[in-house]
Amino acid sequence: DSGVTQTPKHLITATGQRVTLRCSPRSGDLSVYWYQQSLDQGLQFLIQYYNGEERAKGNILERFSAQQFPDLHSELNLSSLELGDSALYFCASSVVGGLEQFFGPGTRLTVL
Amino acid sequence: GENVEQHPSTLSVQEGDSAVIKCTYSDSASNYFPWYKQELGKGPQLIIDIRSNVGEKKDQRIAVTLNKTAKHFSLHITETQPEDSAVYFCAASRGGGADGLTFGKGTHLIIQP
């Protein structure tokens, strides 16, 4: 158990809908990263937040957005969902200045 | 941007034998190289990492080597056990605390009893 928690574990929704995925980092970690894992694209970095501020951006679509709250939990919002957005979404966290990223158990999103 | 290639995609070895997984990277500014193990239905688990100022690092049965000149790094698992069966991912980043990881496509390691 990495100490990173993600909810929900599974999410099934329809095309065009909007969903919110939630992540709580390990105690004391200020950085939160979001990744998408799919069969065709593999594991891809989406976005990083550090202490409430966006720190780095990867291959995140404009339909996706994220934020980190004062209690350091983070939410990833996915809107206008398409079939191709079906994937596993992972959150990871790291300590201040740390390189090691510790991953949560993921949320499996299915878009029908 | 960074590109990480990983080989092989599948590796089957006899229990007790060694396994080697290789990765190459393209960005010479990358300086942090972690390896993750992912079991079915779970998130990636960090098993070992290496920074660019080190050539080799070992932790019990696993070791990682880095060749900065050739831009490649490898994972070595000795005395393989059934519980080593999983998908292994290499990754690279520039570090500095403001960079996501770029992952390879993964290697499915199968330990044959």
PDB file of C-alpha atoms in Angstrom:
ATOM      1  CA  ASP A   1       0.000   0.000   0.000  1.00  0.00           C
ATOM      2  CA  SER A   2       1.590   3.258  -1.197  1.00  0.00           C
ATOM      3  CA  GLY A   3      -0.497   5.534   1.034  1.00  0.00           C
ATOM      4  CA  VAL A   4      -2.067   7.260  -1.989  1.00  0.00           C
ATOM      5  CA  THR A   5      -5.836   6.808  -2.180  1.00  0.00           C
ATOM      6  CA  GLN A   6      -8.098   7.217  -5.198  1.00  0.00           C
ATOM      7  CA  THR A   7     -11.870   7.179  -5.534  1.00  0.00           C
ATOM      8  CA  PRO A   8     -13.890   5.764  -7.092  1.00  0.00           C
ATOM      9  CA  LYS A   9     -12.282   2.452  -8.104  1.00  0.00           C
ATOM     10  CA  HIS A  10     -14.562   2.049 -11.094  1.00  0.00           C
ATOM     11  CA  LEU A  11     -16.658   4.502 -13.042  1.00  0.00           C
ATOM     12  CA  ILE A  12     -18.985   3.726 -15.932  1.00  0.00           C
ATOM     13  CA  THR A  13     -20.538   6.584 -17.847  1.00  0.00           C
ATOM     14  CA  ALA A  14     -21.790   7.584 -21.284  1.00  0.00           C
ATOM     15  CA  THR A  15     -20.253   9.624 -24.082  1.00  0.00           C
ATOM     16  CA  GLY A  16     -20.668  13.358 -23.650  1.00  0.00           C
ATOM     17  CA  GLN A  17     -20.800  13.153 -19.862  1.00  0.00           C
ATOM     18  CA  ARG A  18     -18.499  14.706 -17.260  1.00  0.00           C
ATOM     19  CA  VAL A  19     -16.816  12.901 -14.358  1.00  0.00           C
ATOM     20  CA  THR A  20     -14.562  13.811 -11.439  1.00  0.00           C
ATOM     21  CA  LEU A  21     -11.810  11.560 -10.118  1.00  0.00           C
ATOM     22  CA  ARG A  22     -10.413  12.139  -6.660  1.00  0.00           C
ATOM     23  CA  CYS A  23      -6.956  11.571  -5.200  1.00  0.00           C
ATOM     24  CA  SER A  24      -5.506  11.965  -1.712  1.00  0.00           C
ATOM     25  CA  PRO A  25      -1.689  12.017  -1.608  1.00  0.00           C
ATOM     26  CA  ARG A  26       0.502  10.377   1.009  1.00  0.00           C
ATOM     27  CA  SER A  27       0.650  12.245   4.286  1.00  0.00           C
ATOM     28  CA  GLY A  28       3.124  15.098   3.937  1.00  0.00           C
ATOM     29  CA  ASP A  29       3.435  14.954   0.136  1.00  0.00           C
ATOM     30  CA  LEU A  30       2.788  18.289  -1.556  1.00  0.00           C
ATOM     31  CA  SER A  31       3.067  17.178  -5.205  1.00  0.00           C
ATOM     32  CA  VAL A  32       0.329  15.301  -7.030  1.00  0.00           C
ATOM     33  CA  TYR A  33       0.672  13.874 -10.533  1.00  0.00           C
ATOM     34  CA  TRP A  34      -2.028  12.456 -12.810  1.00  0.00           C
ATOM     35  CA  TYR A  35      -1.373   9.726 -15.382  1.00  0.00           C
ATOM     36  CA  GLN A  36      -3.544   7.919 -17.925  1.00  0.00           C
ATOM     37  CA  GLN A  37      -2.919   4.260 -18.796  1.00  0.00           C
ATOM     38  CA  SER A  38      -4.471   2.786 -21.931  1.00  0.00           C
ATOM     39  CA  LEU A  39      -3.609  -0.202 -24.114  1.00  0.00           C
ATOM     40  CA  ASP A  40      -2.675   1.893 -27.142  1.00  0.00           C
ATOM     41  CA  GLN A  41      -0.957   4.867 -25.450  1.00  0.00           C
ATOM     42  CA  GLY A  42       0.586   3.172 -22.424  1.00  0.00           C
ATOM     43  CA  LEU A  43       1.237   5.232 -19.291  1.00  0.00           C
ATOM     44  CA  GLN A  44       1.116   8.949 -20.068  1.00  0.00           C
ATOM     45  CA  PHE A  45       1.757  11.922 -17.804  1.00  0.00           C
ATOM     46  CA  LEU A  46      -1.136  14.380 -17.774  1.00  0.00           C
ATOM     47  CA  ILE A  47      -0.454  17.116 -15.210  1.00  0.00           C
ATOM     48  CA  GLN A  48       1.314  17.925 -11.937  1.00  0.00           C
ATOM     49  CA  TYR A  49       0.220  20.129  -9.052  1.00  0.00           C
ATOM     50  CA  TYR A  50       2.439  21.320  -6.246  1.00  0.00           C
ATOM     51  CA  ASN A  51       0.898  22.827  -3.110  1.00  0.00           C
ATOM     52  CA  GLY A  52      -2.166  23.997  -5.013  1.00  0.00           C
ATOM     53  CA  GLU A  53      -0.406  25.373  -8.086  1.00  0.00           C
ATOM     54  CA  GLU A  54      -0.042  23.786 -11.516  1.00  0.00           C
ATOM     55  CA  ARG A  55       3.633  22.817 -11.891  1.00  0.00           C
ATOM     56  CA  ALA A  56       3.989  20.825 -15.100  1.00  0.00           C
ATOM     57  CA  LYS A  57       1.775  19.820 -17.982  1.00  0.00           C
ATOM     58  CA  GLY A  58       1.981  16.720 -20.144  1.00  0.00           C
ATOM     59  CA  ASN A  59      -0.356  15.281 -22.771  1.00  0.00           C
ATOM     60  CA  ILE A  60      -3.524  16.546 -21.169  1.00  0.00           C
ATOM     61  CA  LEU A  61      -6.489  17.241 -23.443  1.00  0.00           C
ATOM     62  CA  GLU A  62      -8.296  20.585 -23.253  1.00  0.00           C
ATOM     63  CA  ARG A  63     -11.431  18.685 -22.167  1.00  0.00           C
ATOM     64  CA  PHE A  64      -9.559  17.592 -19.048  1.00  0.00           C
ATOM     65  CA  SER A  65      -8.663  19.788 -16.084  1.00  0.00           C
ATOM     66  CA  ALA A  66      -7.358  19.314 -12.588  1.00  0.00           C
ATOM     67  CA  GLN A  67      -6.993  21.181  -9.342  1.00  0.00           C
ATOM     68  CA  GLN A  68      -5.408  20.707  -5.938  1.00  0.00           C
ATOM     69  CA  PHE A  69      -7.211  21.907  -2.843  1.00  0.00           C
ATOM     70  CA  PRO A  70      -5.831  23.435   0.394  1.00  0.00           C
ATOM     71  CA  ASP A  71      -6.001  20.036   2.113  1.00  0.00           C
ATOM     72  CA  LEU A  72      -3.778  18.801  -0.775  1.00  0.00           C
ATOM     73  CA  HIS A  73      -6.261  16.359  -2.263  1.00  0.00           C
ATOM     74  CA  SER A  74      -6.621  16.657  -6.018  1.00  0.00           C
ATOM     75  CA  GLU A  75      -9.416  16.176  -8.502  1.00  0.00           C
ATOM     76  CA  LEU A  76      -9.200  15.379 -12.207  1.00  0.00           C
ATOM     77  CA  ASN A  77     -12.215  16.540 -14.209  1.00  0.00           C
ATOM     78  CA  LEU A  78     -12.943  14.894 -17.547  1.00  0.00           C
ATOM     79  CA  SER A  79     -15.680  16.410 -19.704  1.00  0.00           C
ATOM     80  CA  SER A  80     -17.357  15.733 -23.065  1.00  0.00           C
ATOM     81  CA  LEU A  81     -16.229  12.155 -22.656  1.00  0.00           C
ATOM     82  CA  GLU A  82     -15.438  10.045 -25.705  1.00  0.00           C
ATOM     83  CA  LEU A  83     -15.076   6.279 -26.088  1.00  0.00           C
ATOM     84  CA  GLY A  84     -11.317   6.745 -26.365  1.00  0.00           C
ATOM     85  CA  ASP A  85     -11.149   8.229 -22.862  1.00  0.00           C
ATOM     86  CA  SER A  86     -11.799   4.783 -21.406  1.00  0.00           C
ATOM     87  CA  ALA A  87      -8.630   4.015 -19.451  1.00  0.00           C
ATOM     88  CA  LEU A  88      -7.075   3.645 -16.043  1.00  0.00           C
ATOM     89  CA  TYR A  89      -6.315   6.969 -14.368  1.00  0.00           C
ATOM     90  CA  PHE A  90      -3.576   7.007 -11.760  1.00  0.00           C
ATOM     91  CA  CYS A  91      -2.588   9.604  -9.256  1.00  0.00           C
ATOM     92  CA  ALA A  92       0.913   9.708  -7.779  1.00  0.00           C
ATOM     93  CA  SER A  93       2.464  11.858  -5.088  1.00  0.00           C
ATOM     94  CA  SER A  94       5.948  12.852  -4.006  1.00  0.00           C
ATOM     95  CA  VAL A  95       7.593  14.737  -1.161  1.00  0.00           C
ATOM     96  CA  VAL A  96       8.876  18.295  -1.500  1.00  0.00           C
ATOM     97  CA  GLY A  97      11.830  18.224  -3.877  1.00  0.00           C
ATOM     98  CA  GLY A  98      11.553  14.459  -4.147  1.00  0.00           C
ATOM     99  CA  LEU A  99      11.944  12.516  -7.364  1.00  0.00           C
ATOM    100  CA  GLU A 100      10.245   9.307  -6.255  1.00  0.00           C
ATOM    101  CA  GLN A 101       6.594   9.135  -7.240  1.00  0.00           C
ATOM    102  CA  PHE A 102       4.262   6.786  -5.401  1.00  0.00           C
ATOM    103  CA  PHE A 103       1.173   5.655  -7.259  1.00  0.00           C
ATOM    104  CA  GLY A 104      -2.353   5.060  -6.059  1.00  0.00           C
ATOM    105  CA  PRO A 105      -4.491   2.038  -7.039  1.00  0.00           C
ATOM    106  CA  GLY A 106      -6.148   3.907  -9.914  1.00  0.00           C
ATOM    107  CA  THR A 107      -9.656   4.602 -11.175  1.00  0.00           C
ATOM    108  CA  ARG A 108     -10.910   2.536 -14.090  1.00  0.00           C
ATOM    109  CA  LEU A 109     -13.082   4.698 -16.344  1.00  0.00           C
ATOM    110  CA  THR A 110     -15.353   3.059 -18.889  1.00  0.00           C
ATOM    111  CA  VAL A 111     -17.149   5.292 -21.392  1.00  0.00           C
ATOM    112  CA  LEU A 112     -20.038   3.576 -23.191  1.00  0.00           C
TER     113      LEU A 112
ATOM    114  CA  GLY B   1      10.126  15.715 -25.803  1.00  0.00           C
ATOM    115  CA  GLU B   2      11.517  12.600 -24.169  1.00  0.00           C
ATOM    116  CA  ASN B   3      10.998   9.193 -25.779  1.00  0.00           C
ATOM    117  CA  VAL B   4      11.648   5.943 -23.891  1.00  0.00           C
ATOM    118  CA  GLU B   5      11.942   2.625 -25.713  1.00  0.00           C
ATOM    119  CA  GLN B   6      11.713  -0.630 -23.740  1.00  0.00           C
ATOM    120  CA  HIS B   7      12.608  -4.194 -24.764  1.00  0.00           C
ATOM    121  CA  PRO B   8      11.519  -6.924 -24.792  1.00  0.00           C
ATOM    122  CA  SER B   9       7.740  -6.584 -24.588  1.00  0.00           C
ATOM    123  CA  THR B  10       7.472 -10.123 -23.178  1.00  0.00           C
ATOM    124  CA  LEU B  11      10.128 -12.113 -21.331  1.00  0.00           C
ATOM    125  CA  SER B  12       9.708 -15.682 -20.130  1.00  0.00           C
ATOM    126  CA  VAL B  13      12.376 -17.173 -17.850  1.00  0.00           C
ATOM    127  CA  GLN B  14      12.709 -20.279 -15.712  1.00  0.00           C
ATOM    128  CA  GLU B  15      12.359 -19.830 -11.978  1.00  0.00           C
ATOM    129  CA  GLY B  16      15.791 -19.228 -10.502  1.00  0.00           C
ATOM    130  CA  ASP B  17      17.238 -17.761 -13.699  1.00  0.00           C
ATOM    131  CA  SER B  18      18.051 -14.094 -14.287  1.00  0.00           C
ATOM    132  CA  ALA B  19      15.974 -11.573 -16.234  1.00  0.00           C
ATOM    133  CA  VAL B  20      17.203  -8.432 -17.966  1.00  0.00           C
ATOM    134  CA  ILE B  21      15.011  -5.623 -19.319  1.00  0.00           C
ATOM    135  CA  LYS B  22      16.527  -2.803 -21.360  1.00  0.00           C
ATOM    136  CA  CYS B  23      15.481   0.794 -22.008  1.00  0.00           C
ATOM    137  CA  THR B  24      16.836   3.641 -24.083  1.00  0.00           C
ATOM    138  CA  TYR B  25      15.975   7.326 -23.766  1.00  0.00           C
ATOM    139  CA  SER B  26      16.344  10.262 -26.115  1.00  0.00           C
ATOM    140  CA  ASP B  27      16.594  13.399 -23.948  1.00  0.00           C
ATOM    141  CA  SER B  28      20.173  13.965 -22.757  1.00  0.00           C
ATOM    142  CA  ALA B  29      18.788  16.262 -20.012  1.00  0.00           C
ATOM    143  CA  SER B  30      17.002  13.337 -18.321  1.00  0.00           C
ATOM    144  CA  ASN B  31      18.707  12.503 -15.048  1.00  0.00           C
ATOM    145  CA  TYR B  32      16.310  10.286 -13.092  1.00  0.00           C
ATOM    146  CA  PHE B  33      15.407   6.736 -14.108  1.00  0.00           C
ATOM    147  CA  PRO B  34      12.935   4.730 -11.993  1.00  0.00           C
ATOM    148  CA  TRP B  35      11.607   1.214 -12.532  1.00  0.00           C
ATOM    149  CA  TYR B  36       8.060   0.226 -11.621  1.00  0.00           C
ATOM    150  CA  LYS B  37       6.392  -3.136 -11.166  1.00  0.00           C
ATOM    151  CA  GLN B  38       2.692  -3.398 -11.922  1.00  0.00           C
ATOM    152  CA  GLU B  39       0.617  -6.396 -10.899  1.00  0.00           C
ATOM    153  CA  LEU B  40      -2.823  -7.061 -12.323  1.00  0.00           C
ATOM    154  CA  GLY B  41      -5.420  -4.648 -10.962  1.00  0.00           C
ATOM    155  CA  LYS B  42      -2.880  -2.554  -9.054  1.00  0.00           C
ATOM    156  CA  GLY B  43      -1.031   0.697  -9.505  1.00  0.00           C
ATOM    157  CA  PRO B  44       2.657   0.840 -10.491  1.00  0.00           C
ATOM    158  CA  GLN B  45       4.991   0.170  -7.559  1.00  0.00           C
ATOM    159  CA  LEU B  46       8.422   1.810  -7.449  1.00  0.00           C
ATOM    160  CA  ILE B  47      11.022  -0.955  -7.065  1.00  0.00           C
ATOM    161  CA  ILE B  48      14.333   0.781  -7.729  1.00  0.00           C
ATOM    162  CA  ASP B  49      15.636   4.006  -9.255  1.00  0.00           C
ATOM    163  CA  ILE B  50      18.923   5.514 -10.352  1.00  0.00           C
ATOM    164  CA  ARG B  51      20.157   9.050 -10.823  1.00  0.00           C
ATOM    165  CA  SER B  52      22.491  10.127 -13.602  1.00  0.00           C
ATOM    166  CA  ASN B  53      25.478  10.605 -11.290  1.00  0.00           C
ATOM    167  CA  VAL B  54      25.482   6.874 -10.499  1.00  0.00           C
ATOM    168  CA  GLY B  55      26.336   3.992 -12.851  1.00  0.00           C
ATOM    169  CA  GLU B  56      24.839   1.104 -10.916  1.00  0.00           C
ATOM    170  CA  LYS B  57      22.545   0.505  -7.958  1.00  0.00           C
ATOM    171  CA  LYS B  58      21.616  -2.752  -6.285  1.00  0.00           C
ATOM    172  CA  ASP B  59      18.882  -3.754  -3.853  1.00  0.00           C
ATOM    173  CA  GLN B  60      18.905  -7.439  -2.904  1.00  0.00           C
ATOM    174  CA  ARG B  61      17.950  -9.399  -6.068  1.00  0.00           C
ATOM    175  CA  ILE B  62      17.398  -6.374  -8.288  1.00  0.00           C
ATOM    176  CA  ALA B  63      19.926  -4.019  -9.820  1.00  0.00           C
ATOM    177  CA  VAL B  64      19.849  -1.185 -12.307  1.00  0.00           C
ATOM    178  CA  THR B  65      22.683  -0.004 -14.542  1.00  0.00           C
ATOM    179  CA  LEU B  66      22.922   3.281 -16.429  1.00  0.00           C
ATOM    180  CA  ASN B  67      25.066   4.212 -19.409  1.00  0.00           C
ATOM    181  CA  LYS B  68      24.654   7.970 -19.920  1.00  0.00           C
ATOM    182  CA  THR B  69      26.830   8.079 -23.015  1.00  0.00           C
ATOM    183  CA  ALA B  70      24.737   5.483 -24.809  1.00  0.00           C
ATOM    184  CA  LYS B  71      21.524   6.738 -23.176  1.00  0.00           C
ATOM    185  CA  HIS B  72      20.413   3.339 -21.985  1.00  0.00           C
ATOM    186  CA  PHE B  73      19.616   1.722 -18.671  1.00  0.00           C
ATOM    187  CA  SER B  74      18.735  -1.815 -17.664  1.00  0.00           C
ATOM    188  CA  LEU B  75      16.963  -3.731 -14.913  1.00  0.00           C
ATOM    189  CA  HIS B  76      18.498  -6.992 -13.724  1.00  0.00           C
ATOM    190  CA  ILE B  77      16.580  -9.467 -11.575  1.00  0.00           C
ATOM    191  CA  THR B  78      18.519 -12.461 -10.259  1.00  0.00           C
ATOM    192  CA  GLU B  79      17.220 -15.737  -8.789  1.00  0.00           C
ATOM    193  CA  THR B  80      13.745 -15.042 -10.159  1.00  0.00           C
ATOM    194  CA  GLN B  81      10.748 -16.214  -8.151  1.00  0.00           C
ATOM    195  CA  PRO B  82       7.069 -16.724  -9.108  1.00  0.00           C
ATOM    196  CA  GLU B  83       6.126 -13.482  -7.340  1.00  0.00           C
ATOM    197  CA  ASP B  84       8.363 -11.582  -9.773  1.00  0.00           C
ATOM    198  CA  SER B  85       5.786 -12.236 -12.522  1.00  0.00           C
ATOM    199  CA  ALA B  86       4.313  -8.834 -13.431  1.00  0.00           C
ATOM    200  CA  VAL B  87       4.612  -5.997 -15.941  1.00  0.00           C
ATOM    201  CA  TYR B  88       7.726  -3.864 -15.486  1.00  0.00           C
ATOM    202  CA  PHE B  89       8.007  -0.269 -16.691  1.00  0.00           C
ATOM    203  CA  CYS B  90      11.067   1.905 -17.061  1.00  0.00           C
ATOM    204  CA  ALA B  91      10.727   5.680 -16.990  1.00  0.00           C
ATOM    205  CA  ALA B  92      12.799   8.834 -17.326  1.00  0.00           C
ATOM    206  CA  SER B  93      12.504  12.445 -16.244  1.00  0.00           C
ATOM    207  CA  ARG B  94      14.567  15.613 -15.955  1.00  0.00           C
ATOM    208  CA  GLY B  95      13.856  15.656 -12.265  1.00  0.00           C
ATOM    209  CA  GLY B  96      13.918  18.953 -10.456  1.00  0.00           C
ATOM    210  CA  GLY B  97      10.502  18.310  -8.938  1.00  0.00           C
ATOM    211  CA  ALA B  98       8.645  19.823 -11.878  1.00  0.00           C
ATOM    212  CA  ASP B  99       8.489  17.061 -14.398  1.00  0.00           C
ATOM    213  CA  GLY B 100       6.306  14.072 -15.077  1.00  0.00           C
ATOM    214  CA  LEU B 101       7.707  10.650 -15.887  1.00  0.00           C
ATOM    215  CA  THR B 102       7.939   9.400 -19.466  1.00  0.00           C
ATOM    216  CA  PHE B 103       7.339   5.657 -19.451  1.00  0.00           C
ATOM    217  CA  GLY B 104       8.381   2.821 -21.712  1.00  0.00           C
ATOM    218  CA  LYS B 105       5.686   0.509 -23.069  1.00  0.00           C
ATOM    219  CA  GLY B 106       6.323  -2.161 -20.454  1.00  0.00           C
ATOM    220  CA  THR B 107       7.701  -5.715 -20.279  1.00  0.00           C
ATOM    221  CA  HIS B 108       5.513  -8.631 -19.270  1.00  0.00           C
ATOM    222  CA  LEU B 109       7.808 -10.874 -17.221  1.00  0.00           C
ATOM    223  CA  ILE B 110       6.650 -14.469 -16.887  1.00  0.00           C
ATOM    224  CA  ILE B 111       8.411 -16.776 -14.433  1.00  0.00           C
ATOM    225  CA  GLN B 112       8.017 -20.413 -15.463  1.00  0.00           C
ATOM    226  CA  PRO B 113       7.993 -22.880 -12.514  1.00  0.00           C
TER     227      PRO B 113
END
